[in-house]
XYZ file of C-alpha atoms in Angstrom:
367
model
C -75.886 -86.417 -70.876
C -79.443 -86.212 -70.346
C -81.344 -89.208 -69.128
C -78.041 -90.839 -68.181
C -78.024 -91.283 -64.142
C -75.480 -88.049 -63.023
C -75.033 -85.759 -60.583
C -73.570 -83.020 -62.786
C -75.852 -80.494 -65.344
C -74.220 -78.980 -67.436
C -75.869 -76.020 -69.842
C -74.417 -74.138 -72.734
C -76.090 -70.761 -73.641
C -74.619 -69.837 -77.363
C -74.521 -66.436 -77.858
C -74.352 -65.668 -81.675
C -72.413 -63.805 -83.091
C -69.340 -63.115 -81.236
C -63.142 -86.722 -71.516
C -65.777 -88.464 -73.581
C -65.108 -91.152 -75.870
C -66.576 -92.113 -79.666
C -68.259 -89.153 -80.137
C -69.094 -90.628 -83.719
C -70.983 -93.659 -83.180
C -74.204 -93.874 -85.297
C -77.459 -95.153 -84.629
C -79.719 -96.356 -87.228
C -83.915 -96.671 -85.954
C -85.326 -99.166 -88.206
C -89.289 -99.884 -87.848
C -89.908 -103.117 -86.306
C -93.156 -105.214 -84.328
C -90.747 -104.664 -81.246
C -88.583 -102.133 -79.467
C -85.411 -102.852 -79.003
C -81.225 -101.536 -79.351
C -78.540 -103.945 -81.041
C -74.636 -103.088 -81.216
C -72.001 -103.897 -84.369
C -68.386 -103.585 -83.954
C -68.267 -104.737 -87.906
C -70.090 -105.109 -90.854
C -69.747 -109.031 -91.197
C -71.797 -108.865 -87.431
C -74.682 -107.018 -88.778
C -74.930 -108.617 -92.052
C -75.434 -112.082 -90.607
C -78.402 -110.207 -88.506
C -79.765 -108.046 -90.693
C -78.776 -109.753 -93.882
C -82.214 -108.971 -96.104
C -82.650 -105.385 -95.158
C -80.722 -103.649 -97.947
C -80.940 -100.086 -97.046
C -79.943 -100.700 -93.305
C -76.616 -102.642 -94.817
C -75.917 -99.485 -97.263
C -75.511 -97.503 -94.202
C -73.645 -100.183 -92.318
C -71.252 -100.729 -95.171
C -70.690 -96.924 -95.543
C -70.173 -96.265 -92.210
C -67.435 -99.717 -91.452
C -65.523 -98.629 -94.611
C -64.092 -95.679 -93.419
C -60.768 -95.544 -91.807
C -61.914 -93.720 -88.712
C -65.251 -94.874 -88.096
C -66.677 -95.147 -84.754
C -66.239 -98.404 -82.143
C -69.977 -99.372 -82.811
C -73.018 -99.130 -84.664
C -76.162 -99.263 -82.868
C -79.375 -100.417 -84.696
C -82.537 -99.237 -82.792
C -85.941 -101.304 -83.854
C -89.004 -98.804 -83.121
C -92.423 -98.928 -83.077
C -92.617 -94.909 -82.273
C -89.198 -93.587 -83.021
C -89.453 -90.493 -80.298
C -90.030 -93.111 -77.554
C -87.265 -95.548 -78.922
C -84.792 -92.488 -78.545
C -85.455 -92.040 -75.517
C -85.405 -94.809 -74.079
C -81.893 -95.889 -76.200
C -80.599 -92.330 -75.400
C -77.986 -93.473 -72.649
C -76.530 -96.230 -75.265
C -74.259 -93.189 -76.125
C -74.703 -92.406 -79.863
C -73.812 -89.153 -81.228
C -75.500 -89.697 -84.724
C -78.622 -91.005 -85.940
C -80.547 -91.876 -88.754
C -83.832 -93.619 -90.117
C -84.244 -96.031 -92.649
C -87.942 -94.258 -94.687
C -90.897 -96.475 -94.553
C -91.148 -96.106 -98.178
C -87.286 -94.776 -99.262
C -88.344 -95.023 -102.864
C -91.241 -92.279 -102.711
C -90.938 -88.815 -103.556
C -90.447 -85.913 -100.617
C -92.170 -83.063 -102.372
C -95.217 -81.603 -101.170
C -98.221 -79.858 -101.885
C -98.644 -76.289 -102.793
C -98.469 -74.552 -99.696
C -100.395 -71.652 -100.994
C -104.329 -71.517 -101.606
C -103.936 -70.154 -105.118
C -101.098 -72.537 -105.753
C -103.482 -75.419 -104.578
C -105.897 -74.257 -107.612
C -103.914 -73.314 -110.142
C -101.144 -75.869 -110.210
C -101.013 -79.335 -110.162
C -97.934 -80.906 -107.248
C -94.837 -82.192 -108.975
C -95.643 -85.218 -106.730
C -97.629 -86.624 -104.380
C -97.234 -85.927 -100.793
C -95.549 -88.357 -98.820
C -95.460 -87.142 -95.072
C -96.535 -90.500 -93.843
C -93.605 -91.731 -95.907
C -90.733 -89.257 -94.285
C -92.999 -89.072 -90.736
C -90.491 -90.827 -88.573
C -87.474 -89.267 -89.805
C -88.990 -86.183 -89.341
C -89.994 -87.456 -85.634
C -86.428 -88.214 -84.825
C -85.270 -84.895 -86.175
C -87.369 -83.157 -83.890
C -86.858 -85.069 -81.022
C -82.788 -84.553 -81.071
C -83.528 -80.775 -81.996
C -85.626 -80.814 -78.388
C -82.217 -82.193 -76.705
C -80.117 -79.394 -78.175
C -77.670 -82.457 -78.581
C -76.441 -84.985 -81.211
C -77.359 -84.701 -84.585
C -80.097 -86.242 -87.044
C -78.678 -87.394 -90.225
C -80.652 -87.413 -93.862
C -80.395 -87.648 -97.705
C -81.151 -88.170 -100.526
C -80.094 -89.542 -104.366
C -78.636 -86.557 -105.861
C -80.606 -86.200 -108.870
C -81.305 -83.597 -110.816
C -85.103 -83.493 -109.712
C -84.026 -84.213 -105.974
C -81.894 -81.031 -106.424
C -84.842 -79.081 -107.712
C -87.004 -79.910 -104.938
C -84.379 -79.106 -102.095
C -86.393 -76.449 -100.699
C -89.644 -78.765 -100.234
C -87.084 -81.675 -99.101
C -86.012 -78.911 -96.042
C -89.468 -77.943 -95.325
C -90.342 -80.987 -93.683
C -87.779 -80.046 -91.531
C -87.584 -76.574 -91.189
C -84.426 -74.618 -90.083
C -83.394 -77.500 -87.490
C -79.788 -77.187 -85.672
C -79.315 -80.071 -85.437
C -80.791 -82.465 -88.650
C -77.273 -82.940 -91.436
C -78.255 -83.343 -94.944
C -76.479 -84.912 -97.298
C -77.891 -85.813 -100.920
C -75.085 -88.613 -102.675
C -75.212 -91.380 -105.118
C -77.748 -92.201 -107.970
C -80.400 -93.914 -106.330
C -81.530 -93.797 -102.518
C -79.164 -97.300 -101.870
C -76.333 -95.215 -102.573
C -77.887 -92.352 -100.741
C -77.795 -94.058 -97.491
C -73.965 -95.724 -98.103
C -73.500 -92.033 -98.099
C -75.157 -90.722 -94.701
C -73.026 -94.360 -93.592
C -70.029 -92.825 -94.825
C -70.521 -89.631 -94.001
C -70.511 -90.105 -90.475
C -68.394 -92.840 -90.553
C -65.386 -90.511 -92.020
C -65.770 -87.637 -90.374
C -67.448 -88.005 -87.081
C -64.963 -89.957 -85.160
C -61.990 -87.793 -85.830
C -60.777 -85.443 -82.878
C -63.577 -83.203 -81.840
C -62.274 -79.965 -83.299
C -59.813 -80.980 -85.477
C -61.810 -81.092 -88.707
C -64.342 -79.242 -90.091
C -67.093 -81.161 -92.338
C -66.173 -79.643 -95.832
C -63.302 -80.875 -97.726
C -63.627 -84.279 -96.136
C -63.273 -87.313 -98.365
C -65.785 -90.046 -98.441
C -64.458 -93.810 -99.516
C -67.321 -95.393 -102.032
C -68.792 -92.316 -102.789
C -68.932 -90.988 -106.228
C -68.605 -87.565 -106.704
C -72.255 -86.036 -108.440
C -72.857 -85.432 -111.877
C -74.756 -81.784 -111.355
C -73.802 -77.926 -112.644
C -72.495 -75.525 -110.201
C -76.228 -73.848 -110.181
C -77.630 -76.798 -108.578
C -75.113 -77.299 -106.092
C -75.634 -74.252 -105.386
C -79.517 -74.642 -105.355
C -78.920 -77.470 -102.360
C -76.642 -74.933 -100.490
C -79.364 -72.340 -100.221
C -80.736 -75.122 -98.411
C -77.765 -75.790 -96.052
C -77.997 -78.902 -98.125
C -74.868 -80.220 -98.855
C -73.583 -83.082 -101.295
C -70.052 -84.826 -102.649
C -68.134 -82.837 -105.276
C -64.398 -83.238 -107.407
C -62.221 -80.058 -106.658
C -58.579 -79.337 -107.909
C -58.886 -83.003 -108.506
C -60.172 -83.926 -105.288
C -63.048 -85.702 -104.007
C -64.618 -84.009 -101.177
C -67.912 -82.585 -99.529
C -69.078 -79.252 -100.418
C -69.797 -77.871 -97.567
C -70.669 -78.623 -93.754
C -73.953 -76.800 -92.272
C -76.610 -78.160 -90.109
C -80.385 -77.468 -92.203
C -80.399 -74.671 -89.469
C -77.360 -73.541 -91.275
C -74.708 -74.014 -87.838
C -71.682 -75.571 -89.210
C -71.376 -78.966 -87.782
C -68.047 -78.901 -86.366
C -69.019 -76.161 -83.841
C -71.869 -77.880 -82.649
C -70.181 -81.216 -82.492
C -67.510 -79.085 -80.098
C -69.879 -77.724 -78.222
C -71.099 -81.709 -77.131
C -67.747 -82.182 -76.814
C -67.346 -79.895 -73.924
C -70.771 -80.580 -72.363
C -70.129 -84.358 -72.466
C -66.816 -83.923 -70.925
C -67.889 -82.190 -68.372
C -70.040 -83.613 -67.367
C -68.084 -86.910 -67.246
C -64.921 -85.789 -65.651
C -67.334 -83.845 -62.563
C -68.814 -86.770 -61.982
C -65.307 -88.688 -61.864
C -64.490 -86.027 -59.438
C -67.529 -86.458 -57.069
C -67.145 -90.050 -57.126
C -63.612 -90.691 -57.025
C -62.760 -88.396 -54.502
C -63.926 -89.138 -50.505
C -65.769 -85.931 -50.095
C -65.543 -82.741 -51.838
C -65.298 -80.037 -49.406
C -67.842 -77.203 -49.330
C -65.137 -74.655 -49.270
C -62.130 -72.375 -50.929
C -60.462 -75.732 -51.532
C -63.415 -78.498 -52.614
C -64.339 -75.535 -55.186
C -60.874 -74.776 -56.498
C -60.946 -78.545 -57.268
C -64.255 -77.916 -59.716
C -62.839 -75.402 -61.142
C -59.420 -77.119 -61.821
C -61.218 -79.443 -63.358
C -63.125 -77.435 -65.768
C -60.268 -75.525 -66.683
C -58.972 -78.684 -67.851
C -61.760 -79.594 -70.062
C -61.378 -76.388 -71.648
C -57.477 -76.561 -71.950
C -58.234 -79.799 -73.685
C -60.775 -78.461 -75.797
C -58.647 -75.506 -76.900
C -55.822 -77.739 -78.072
C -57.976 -79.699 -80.157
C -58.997 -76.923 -81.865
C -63.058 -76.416 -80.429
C -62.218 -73.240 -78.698
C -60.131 -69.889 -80.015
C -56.834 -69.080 -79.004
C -56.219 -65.552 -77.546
C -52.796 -64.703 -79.995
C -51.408 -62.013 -77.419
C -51.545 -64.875 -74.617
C -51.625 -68.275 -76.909
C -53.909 -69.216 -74.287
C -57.718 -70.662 -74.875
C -59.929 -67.771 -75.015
C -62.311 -69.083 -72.476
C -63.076 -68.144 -68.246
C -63.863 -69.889 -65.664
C -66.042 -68.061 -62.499
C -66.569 -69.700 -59.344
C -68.778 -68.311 -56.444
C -67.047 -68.733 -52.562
C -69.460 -70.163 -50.422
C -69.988 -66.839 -48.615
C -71.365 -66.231 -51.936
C -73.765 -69.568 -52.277
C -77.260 -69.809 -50.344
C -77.944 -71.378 -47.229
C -80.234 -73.430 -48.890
C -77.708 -74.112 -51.878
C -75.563 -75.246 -48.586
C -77.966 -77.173 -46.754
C -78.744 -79.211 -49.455
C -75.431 -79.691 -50.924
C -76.105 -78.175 -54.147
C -73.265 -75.730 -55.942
C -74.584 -73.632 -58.485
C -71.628 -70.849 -58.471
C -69.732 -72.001 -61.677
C -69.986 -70.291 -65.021
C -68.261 -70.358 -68.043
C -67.631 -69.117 -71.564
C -65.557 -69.474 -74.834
C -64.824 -68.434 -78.313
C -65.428 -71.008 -80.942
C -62.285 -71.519 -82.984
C -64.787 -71.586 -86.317
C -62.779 -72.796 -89.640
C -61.442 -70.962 -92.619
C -63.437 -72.145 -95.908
C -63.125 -69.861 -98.387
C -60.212 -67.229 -99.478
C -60.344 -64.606 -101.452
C -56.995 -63.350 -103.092
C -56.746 -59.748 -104.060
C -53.560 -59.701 -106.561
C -51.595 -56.698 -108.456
C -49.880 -57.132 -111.747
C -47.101 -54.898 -112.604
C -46.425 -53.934 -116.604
């Protein structure tokens, strides 16, 4: 991926509508006097580090109590958060999140409208200083087109009522997840913890983000209206249906669900890892019919892959992937393309396999 030392670049253009490893590690950025990246394999390891920072161990704890959480957990100390990602970007985290300055202040903000400013008074004070760095990572992961940015919030009632504000600090950004759970902003960040930690690791494609089940979290205490209220924000939170515990739904703030995005690194990462296997395993790759048949064997195979586990559609009249694969001869490739070794003839496409997540029955009664 990018800044990672590679030979391979590999972009995805989404056009709407119409093998990597731990792709559900989380990173949390904490602020510190010093930059610097730490890895957990278990919650008793960053407990005995980080044993007085109480938020940072609410996400810890939520994210090692799941099942199928991710090999490691990555704790980034920052001074600027944009330059610690950066620099930390290679570690190989999929997720991230910040721990606020000041998690205990309020995220609304100030009438955004001159007459507002006069005639109304804000329902709180404005906090961007507050929310600035998780803001600053948000952007920064929306500029890779990669990963995801994770954030929440207690899910109380006035939380709820100030979703809208809570998103405007973030616009409509692909790529930031929020999730509002628990009473209190502790529980809040056990959630995003937990969150990630049940759902992220699972096979790339296999599972889409609603419906998933949580362990620790309670399901929250608010009316369908202002569930609803957080959805118009592609804000989602944990629910009880037909008895079950579960997330209610499983969009990006931009309103992308997360599964298709998370499939679309999926690909990308992979490959771009198994072309670079190829390069560098292999004693020379030919610059010919056969050296380009090999590329393109292997990115048929990444797509194969990602078909069966369930990223990309499959074609019902052929039960095949509905994806191509184009490659340009080298009649076809510039001299200079040639000369300097570079092959820029391959192109691809697929169909997301997207998710069912509501049904609508249409019945008939017969007197």
């Amino acid at each position: 991926m990018s800044n990672i030392l590679s030979d391979i670049t590999v972009k995805l253009n989404i056009e709407t509508p119409s093998i990597p490893v731990n792709m559900g590690n989380l990173a949390i950025f904490v602020k510190g006097a010093k930059q610097n990246v730490e890895t957990f394999g278990s919650y008793e390891d960053l407990q005995n580090a980080y044993g007085s920072n109480e938020l940072l161990k609410q996400v810890a704890n939520g994210y090692f109590s799941q099942d199928d959480h991710g090999n490691k957990l990555f704790v980034v100390t920052y001074t600027d958060v944009a330059t610690a990602a950066s620099a930390y970007y290679p570690e190989g985290w999929e997720f991230a999140t910040v721990i606020p300055t000041d998690p205990t202040a309020p995220v609304t903000i100030l009438p955004s409208s001159e007459e507002g400013k006069e005639n109304s008074q804000p329902v709180t004070t404005d906090t961007t200083n507050a929310w600035a760095d998780v803001v600053a990572l948000s952007n920064f992961i929306d500029g890779k087109n990669e990963r995801f940015a994770v954030v929440g919030m207690a899910a109380t009632p006035e939380n709820v009522e100030n979703a809208a504000e809570f998103k405007k600090k973030f616009g409509n950004s692909p790529r930031t997840i929020a999730f509002f759970s628990g009473a209190n902003q502790a529980e809040a960040e056990y959630g995003i913890g937990g969150l990630v930690g049940a759902v992220g690791n699972e096979t790339v494609g296999s599972v889409t983000w609603k419906f998933r089940k949580i362990g620790g979290v309670k399901p929250v205490d608010l009316t369908v209206t202002q569930i609803q209220k957080l959805h118009e924000s592609n804000i989602f939170t944990y629910v009880t249906k037909a008895g079950l515990d579960q997330t209610s739904e499983g969009k990006t703030l931009g309103g992308e669900f997360v599964d298709a995005l998370h499939g679309d690194d999926w690909v990308k990462a992979s490959l771009e890892t198994r072309l670079q296997q190829l390069l560098s395993n292999a004693k020379k790759i030919t610059y010919d019919d056969a050296g380009i048949a090999q590329i393109d064997a292997t990115v048929t195979a990444v797509l194969t892959d990602a078909t069966n586990n369930g990223i990309i559609s499959i074609n019902p009249e052929t039960n095949a992937g509905q994806f191509t694969v184009k490659t340009a001869s080298r009649a076809q490739s510039s001299n200079e393309d040639i000369a300097q070794r570079n092959y820029n003839g391959l192109q691809f496409s697929y169909t997301r396999s997207g998710a069912i997540h509501t049904v609508k029955v249409n019945g008939q009664i017969n007197i």
